[in-house]
N, CA, C and O of each residue as an XYZ file, in Angstrom:
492
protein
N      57.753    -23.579     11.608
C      56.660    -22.865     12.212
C      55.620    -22.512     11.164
O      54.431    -22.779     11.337
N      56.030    -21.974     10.190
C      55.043    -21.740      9.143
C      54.092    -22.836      8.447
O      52.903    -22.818      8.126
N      55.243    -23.919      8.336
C      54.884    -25.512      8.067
C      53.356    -25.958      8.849
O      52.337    -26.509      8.432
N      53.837    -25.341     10.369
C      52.171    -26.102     11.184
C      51.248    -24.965     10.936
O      50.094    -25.164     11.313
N      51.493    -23.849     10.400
C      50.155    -22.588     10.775
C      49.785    -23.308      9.139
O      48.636    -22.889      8.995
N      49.927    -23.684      8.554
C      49.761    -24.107      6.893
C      48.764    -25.437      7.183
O      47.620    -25.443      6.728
N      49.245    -26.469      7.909
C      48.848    -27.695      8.366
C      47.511    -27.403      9.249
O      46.728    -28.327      9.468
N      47.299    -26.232      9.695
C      46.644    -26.234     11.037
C      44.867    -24.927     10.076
O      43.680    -24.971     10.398
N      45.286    -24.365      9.388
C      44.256    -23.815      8.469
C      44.198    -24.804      7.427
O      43.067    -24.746      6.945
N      44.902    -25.704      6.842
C      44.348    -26.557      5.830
C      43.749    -27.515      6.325
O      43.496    -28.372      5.478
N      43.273    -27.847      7.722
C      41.953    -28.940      8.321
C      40.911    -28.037      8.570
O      40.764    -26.971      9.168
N      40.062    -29.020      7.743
C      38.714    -28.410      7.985
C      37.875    -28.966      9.328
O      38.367    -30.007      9.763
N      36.597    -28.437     10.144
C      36.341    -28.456     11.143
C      35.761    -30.359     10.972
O      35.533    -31.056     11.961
N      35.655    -30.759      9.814
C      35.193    -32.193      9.737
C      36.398    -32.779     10.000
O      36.193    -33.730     10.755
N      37.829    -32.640      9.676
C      38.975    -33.268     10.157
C      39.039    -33.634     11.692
O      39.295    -34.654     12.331
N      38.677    -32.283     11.999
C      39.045    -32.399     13.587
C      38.136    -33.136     14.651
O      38.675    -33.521     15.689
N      36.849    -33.345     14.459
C      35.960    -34.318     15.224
C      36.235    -35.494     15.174
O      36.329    -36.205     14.174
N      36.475    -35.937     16.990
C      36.780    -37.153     16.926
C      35.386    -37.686     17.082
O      34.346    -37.085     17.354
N      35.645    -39.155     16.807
C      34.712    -39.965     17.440
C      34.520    -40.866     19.094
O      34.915    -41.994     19.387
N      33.831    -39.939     19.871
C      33.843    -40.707     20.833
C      33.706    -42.328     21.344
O      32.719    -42.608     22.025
N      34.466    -43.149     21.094
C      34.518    -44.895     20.839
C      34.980    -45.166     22.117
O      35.123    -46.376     22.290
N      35.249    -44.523     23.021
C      35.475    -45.059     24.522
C      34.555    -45.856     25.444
O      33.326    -45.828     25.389
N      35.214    -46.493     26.205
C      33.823    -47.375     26.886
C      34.051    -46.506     28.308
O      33.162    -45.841     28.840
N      35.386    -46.641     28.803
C      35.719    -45.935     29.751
C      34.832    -45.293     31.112
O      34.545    -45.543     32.282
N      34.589    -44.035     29.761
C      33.495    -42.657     30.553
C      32.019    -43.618     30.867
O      31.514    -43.544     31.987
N      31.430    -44.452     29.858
C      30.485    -44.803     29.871
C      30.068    -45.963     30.592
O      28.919    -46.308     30.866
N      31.521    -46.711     30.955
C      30.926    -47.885     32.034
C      31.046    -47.274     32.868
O      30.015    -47.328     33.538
N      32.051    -46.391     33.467
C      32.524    -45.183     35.004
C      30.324    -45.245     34.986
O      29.670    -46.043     35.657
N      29.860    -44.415     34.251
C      28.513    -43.817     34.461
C      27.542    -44.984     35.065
O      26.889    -44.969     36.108
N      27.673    -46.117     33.957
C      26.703    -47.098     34.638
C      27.002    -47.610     36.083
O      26.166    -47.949     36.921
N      28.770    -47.593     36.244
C      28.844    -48.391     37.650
C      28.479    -47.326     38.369
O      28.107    -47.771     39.455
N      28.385    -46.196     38.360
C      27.823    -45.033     39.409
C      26.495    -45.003     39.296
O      25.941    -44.397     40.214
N      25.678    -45.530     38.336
C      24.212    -45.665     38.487
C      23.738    -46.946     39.305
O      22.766    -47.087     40.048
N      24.907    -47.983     38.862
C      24.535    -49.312     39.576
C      24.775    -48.760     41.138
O      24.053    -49.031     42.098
N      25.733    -48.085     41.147
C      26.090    -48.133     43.000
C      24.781    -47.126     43.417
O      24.289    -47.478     44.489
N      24.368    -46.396     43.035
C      23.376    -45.541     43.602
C      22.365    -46.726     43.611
O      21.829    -46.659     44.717
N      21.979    -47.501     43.104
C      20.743    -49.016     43.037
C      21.532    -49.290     44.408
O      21.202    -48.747     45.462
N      22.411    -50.025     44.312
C      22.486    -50.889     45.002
C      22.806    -50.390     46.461
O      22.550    -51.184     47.366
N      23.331    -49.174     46.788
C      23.065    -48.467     47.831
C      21.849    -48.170     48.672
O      21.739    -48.238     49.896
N      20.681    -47.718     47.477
C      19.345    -47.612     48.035
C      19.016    -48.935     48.435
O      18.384    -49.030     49.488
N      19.251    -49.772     47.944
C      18.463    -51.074     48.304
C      19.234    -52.111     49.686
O      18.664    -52.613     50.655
N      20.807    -52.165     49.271
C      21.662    -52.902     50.205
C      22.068    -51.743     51.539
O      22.082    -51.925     52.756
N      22.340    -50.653     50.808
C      23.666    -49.724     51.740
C      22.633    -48.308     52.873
O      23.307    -47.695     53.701
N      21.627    -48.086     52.796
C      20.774    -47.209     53.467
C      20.818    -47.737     54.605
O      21.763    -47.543     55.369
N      19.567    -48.658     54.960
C      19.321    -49.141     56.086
C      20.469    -49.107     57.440
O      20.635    -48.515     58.506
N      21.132    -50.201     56.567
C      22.745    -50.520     57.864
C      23.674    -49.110     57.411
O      24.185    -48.598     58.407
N      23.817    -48.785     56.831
C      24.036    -47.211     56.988
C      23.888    -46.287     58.375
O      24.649    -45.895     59.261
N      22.763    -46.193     58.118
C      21.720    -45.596     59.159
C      21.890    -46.360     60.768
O      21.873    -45.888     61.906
N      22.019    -47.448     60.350
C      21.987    -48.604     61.994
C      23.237    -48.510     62.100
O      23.279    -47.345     62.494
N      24.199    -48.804     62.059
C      25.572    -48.402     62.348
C      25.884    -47.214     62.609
O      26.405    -46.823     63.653
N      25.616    -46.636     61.772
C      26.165    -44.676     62.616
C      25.256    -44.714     63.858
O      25.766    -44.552     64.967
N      23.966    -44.916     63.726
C      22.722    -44.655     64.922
C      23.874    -45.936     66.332
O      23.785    -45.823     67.555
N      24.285    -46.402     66.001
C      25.430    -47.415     67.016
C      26.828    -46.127     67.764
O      27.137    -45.490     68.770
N      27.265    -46.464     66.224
C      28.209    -45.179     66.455
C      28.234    -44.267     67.400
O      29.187    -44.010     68.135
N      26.675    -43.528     67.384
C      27.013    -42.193     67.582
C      26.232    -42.577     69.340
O      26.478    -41.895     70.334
N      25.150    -43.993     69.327
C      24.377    -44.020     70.739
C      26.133    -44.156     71.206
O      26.442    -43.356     72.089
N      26.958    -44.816     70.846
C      27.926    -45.264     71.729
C      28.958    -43.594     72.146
O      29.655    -43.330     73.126
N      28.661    -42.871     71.052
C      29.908    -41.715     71.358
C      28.888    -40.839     72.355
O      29.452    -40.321     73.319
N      27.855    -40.680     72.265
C      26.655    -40.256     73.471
C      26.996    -40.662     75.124
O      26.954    -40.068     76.201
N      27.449    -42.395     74.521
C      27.206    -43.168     75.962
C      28.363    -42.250     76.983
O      28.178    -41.827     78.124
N      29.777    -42.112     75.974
C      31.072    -41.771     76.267
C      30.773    -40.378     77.597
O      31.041    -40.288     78.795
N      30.108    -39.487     76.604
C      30.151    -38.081     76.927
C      28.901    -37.996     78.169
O      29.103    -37.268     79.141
N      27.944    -38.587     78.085
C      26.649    -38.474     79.206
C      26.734    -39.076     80.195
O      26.513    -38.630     81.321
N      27.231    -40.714     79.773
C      26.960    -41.999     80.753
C      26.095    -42.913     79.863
O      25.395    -42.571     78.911
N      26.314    -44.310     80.436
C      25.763    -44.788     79.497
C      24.714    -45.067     79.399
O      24.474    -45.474     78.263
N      23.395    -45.067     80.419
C      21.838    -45.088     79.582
C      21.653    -43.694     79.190
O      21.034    -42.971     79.971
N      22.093    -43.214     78.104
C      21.895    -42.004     77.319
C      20.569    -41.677     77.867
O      19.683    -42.451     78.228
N      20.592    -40.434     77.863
C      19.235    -39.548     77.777
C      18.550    -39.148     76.682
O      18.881    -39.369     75.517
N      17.263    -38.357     77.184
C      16.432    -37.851     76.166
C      16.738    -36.033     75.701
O      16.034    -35.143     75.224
N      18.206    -36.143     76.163
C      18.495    -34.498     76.135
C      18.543    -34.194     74.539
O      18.498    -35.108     73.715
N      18.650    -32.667     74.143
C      18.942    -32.269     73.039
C      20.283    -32.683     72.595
O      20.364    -32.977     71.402
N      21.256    -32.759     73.244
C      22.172    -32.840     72.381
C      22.833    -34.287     72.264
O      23.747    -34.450     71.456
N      22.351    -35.414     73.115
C      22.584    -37.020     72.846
C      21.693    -36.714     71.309
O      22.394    -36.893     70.312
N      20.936    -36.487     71.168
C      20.110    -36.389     70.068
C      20.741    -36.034     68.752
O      20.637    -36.723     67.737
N      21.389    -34.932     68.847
C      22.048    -34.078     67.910
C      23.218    -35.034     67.338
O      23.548    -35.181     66.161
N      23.793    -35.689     68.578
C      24.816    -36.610     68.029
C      24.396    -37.612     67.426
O      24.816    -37.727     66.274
N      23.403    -38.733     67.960
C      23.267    -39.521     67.344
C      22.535    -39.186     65.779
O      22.465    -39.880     64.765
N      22.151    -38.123     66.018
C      21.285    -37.990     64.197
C      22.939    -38.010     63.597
O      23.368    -38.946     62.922
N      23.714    -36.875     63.955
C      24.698    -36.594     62.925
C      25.388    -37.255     62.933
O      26.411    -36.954     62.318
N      25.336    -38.628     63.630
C      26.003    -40.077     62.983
C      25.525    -40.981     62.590
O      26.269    -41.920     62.307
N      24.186    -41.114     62.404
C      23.381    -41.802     61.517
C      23.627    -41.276     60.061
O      23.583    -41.982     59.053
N      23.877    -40.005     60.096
C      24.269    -39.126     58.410
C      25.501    -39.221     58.559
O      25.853    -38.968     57.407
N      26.372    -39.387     59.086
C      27.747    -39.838     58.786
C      27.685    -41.497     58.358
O      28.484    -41.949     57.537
N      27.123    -41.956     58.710
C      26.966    -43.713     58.588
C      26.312    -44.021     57.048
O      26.775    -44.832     56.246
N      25.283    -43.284     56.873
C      24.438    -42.780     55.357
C      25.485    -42.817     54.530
O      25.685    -43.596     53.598
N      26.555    -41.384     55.158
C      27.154    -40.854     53.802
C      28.052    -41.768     52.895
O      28.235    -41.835     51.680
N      28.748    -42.741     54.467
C      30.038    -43.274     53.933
C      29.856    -44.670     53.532
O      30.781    -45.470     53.393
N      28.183    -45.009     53.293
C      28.043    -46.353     53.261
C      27.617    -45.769     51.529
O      28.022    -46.469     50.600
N      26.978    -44.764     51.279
C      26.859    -44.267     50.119
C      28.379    -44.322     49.112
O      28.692    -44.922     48.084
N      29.031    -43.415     49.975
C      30.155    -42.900     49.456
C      31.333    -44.344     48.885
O      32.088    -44.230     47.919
N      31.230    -45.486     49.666
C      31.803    -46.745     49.483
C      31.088    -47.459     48.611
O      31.849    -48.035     47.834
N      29.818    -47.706     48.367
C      28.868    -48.340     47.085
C      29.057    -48.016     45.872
O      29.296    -48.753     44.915
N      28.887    -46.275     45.935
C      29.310    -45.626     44.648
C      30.692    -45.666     44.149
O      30.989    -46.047     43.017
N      31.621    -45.211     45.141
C      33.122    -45.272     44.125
C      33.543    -46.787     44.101
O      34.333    -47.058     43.196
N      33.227    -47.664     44.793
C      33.938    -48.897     44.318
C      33.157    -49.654     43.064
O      33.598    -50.646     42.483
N      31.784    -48.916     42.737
C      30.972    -49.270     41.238
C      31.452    -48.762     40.518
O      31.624    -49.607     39.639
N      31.904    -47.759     40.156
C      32.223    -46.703     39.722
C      33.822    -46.935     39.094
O      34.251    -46.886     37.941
N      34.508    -47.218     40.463
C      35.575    -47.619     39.785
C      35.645    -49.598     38.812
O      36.369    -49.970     37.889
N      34.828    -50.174     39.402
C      34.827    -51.324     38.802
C      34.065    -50.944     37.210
O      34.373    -51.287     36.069
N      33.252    -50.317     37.601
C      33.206    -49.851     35.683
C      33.904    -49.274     34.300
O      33.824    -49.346     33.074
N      34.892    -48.444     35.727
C      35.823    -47.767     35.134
C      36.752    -48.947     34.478
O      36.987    -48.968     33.270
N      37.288    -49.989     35.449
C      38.195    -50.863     35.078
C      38.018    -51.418     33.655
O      38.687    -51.347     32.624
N      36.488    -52.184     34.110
C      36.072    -52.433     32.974
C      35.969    -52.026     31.213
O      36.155    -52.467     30.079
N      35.637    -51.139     31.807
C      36.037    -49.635     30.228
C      37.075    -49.675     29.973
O      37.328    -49.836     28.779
N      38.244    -49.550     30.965
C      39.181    -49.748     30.453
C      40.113    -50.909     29.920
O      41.292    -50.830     29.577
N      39.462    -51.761     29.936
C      39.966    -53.279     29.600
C      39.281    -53.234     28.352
O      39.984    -53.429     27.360
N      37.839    -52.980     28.143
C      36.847    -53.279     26.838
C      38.154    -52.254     25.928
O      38.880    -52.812     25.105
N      38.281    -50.850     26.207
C      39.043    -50.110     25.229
C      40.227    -50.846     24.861
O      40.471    -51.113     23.684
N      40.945    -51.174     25.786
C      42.331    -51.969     25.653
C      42.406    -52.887     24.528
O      43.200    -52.833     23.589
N      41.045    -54.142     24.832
C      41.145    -55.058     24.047
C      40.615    -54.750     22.477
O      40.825    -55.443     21.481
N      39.837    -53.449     22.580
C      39.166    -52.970     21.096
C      40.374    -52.437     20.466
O      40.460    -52.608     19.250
N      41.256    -51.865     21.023
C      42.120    -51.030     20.319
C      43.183    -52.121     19.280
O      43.771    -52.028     18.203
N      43.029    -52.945     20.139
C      44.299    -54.015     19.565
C      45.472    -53.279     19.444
O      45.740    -52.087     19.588
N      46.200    -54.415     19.100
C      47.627    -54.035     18.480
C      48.101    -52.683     17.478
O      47.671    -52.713     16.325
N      48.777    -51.768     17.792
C      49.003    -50.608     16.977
C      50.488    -50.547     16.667
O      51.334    -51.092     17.376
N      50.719    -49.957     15.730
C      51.984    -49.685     15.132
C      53.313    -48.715     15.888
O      53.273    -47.572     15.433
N      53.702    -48.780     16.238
C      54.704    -47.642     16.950
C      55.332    -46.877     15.922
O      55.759    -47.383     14.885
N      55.389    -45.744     16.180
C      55.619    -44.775     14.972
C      57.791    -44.202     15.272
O      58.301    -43.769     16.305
N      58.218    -44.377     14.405
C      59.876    -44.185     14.055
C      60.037    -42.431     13.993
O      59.340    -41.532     13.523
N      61.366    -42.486     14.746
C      61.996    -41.137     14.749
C      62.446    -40.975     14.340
O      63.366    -41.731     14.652
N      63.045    -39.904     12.891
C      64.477    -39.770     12.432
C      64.978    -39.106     13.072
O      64.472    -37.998     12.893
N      66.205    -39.026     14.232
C      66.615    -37.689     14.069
C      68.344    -37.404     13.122
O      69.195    -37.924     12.400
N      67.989    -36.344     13.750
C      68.831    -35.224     12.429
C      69.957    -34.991     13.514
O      70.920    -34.267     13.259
């Protein structure tokens, strides 16, 4: 015990900074920037047209089916056009996100190379 409080005041604060060399965190970021691109551009629109499907059809269920111009066919179909938004968002981003991640983690894998395995004595 005394051994590590000895070990642990004899590093100075320059010992202890690592160097951040991960790709990991940093491809995770780009594939979440790529999926936000490619969402705005591919994933909005049919987003939007599919829930606006969705929700004319869960309207049709509850009213009849040439929906009306009432308040609340309305209410539904908006709040499934934003359900259709969210999850076309929500699917662009984490599957970029995670494919970056992968990636990072393969670039680290292969940077790290081969390492030594460290021996136990015991007593």
């Amino acid at each position: 015990m005394a051994n590590a409080l000895y070990i642990r005041k004899s590093m100075k604060k320059e010992d202890t900074k690592m160097k951040d060399t991960n790709y990991t965190k940093k491809l995770a970021y780009m594939g979440a920037g790529c999926g936000v691109v490619l969402f705005a551009v591919f994933g909005l629109l049919p987003g939007s047209f599919l829930g606006g499907v969705m929700g004319l059809n869960i309207a049709g269920i509850m009213f009849g089916t040439p929906v009306g111009a009432g308040l609340l066919p309305r209410i539904i179909v908006a709040a499934s056009m934003v359900v259709g938004v969210m999850v076309s968002g929500t699917m662009f981003i984490m599957a970029s996100t995670t494919l970056g991640w992968l990636i990072g983690t393969v670039a680290d894998a292969v940077k790290a190379g081969k390492k030594e395995l460290a021996t136990v004595d015991h007593k």
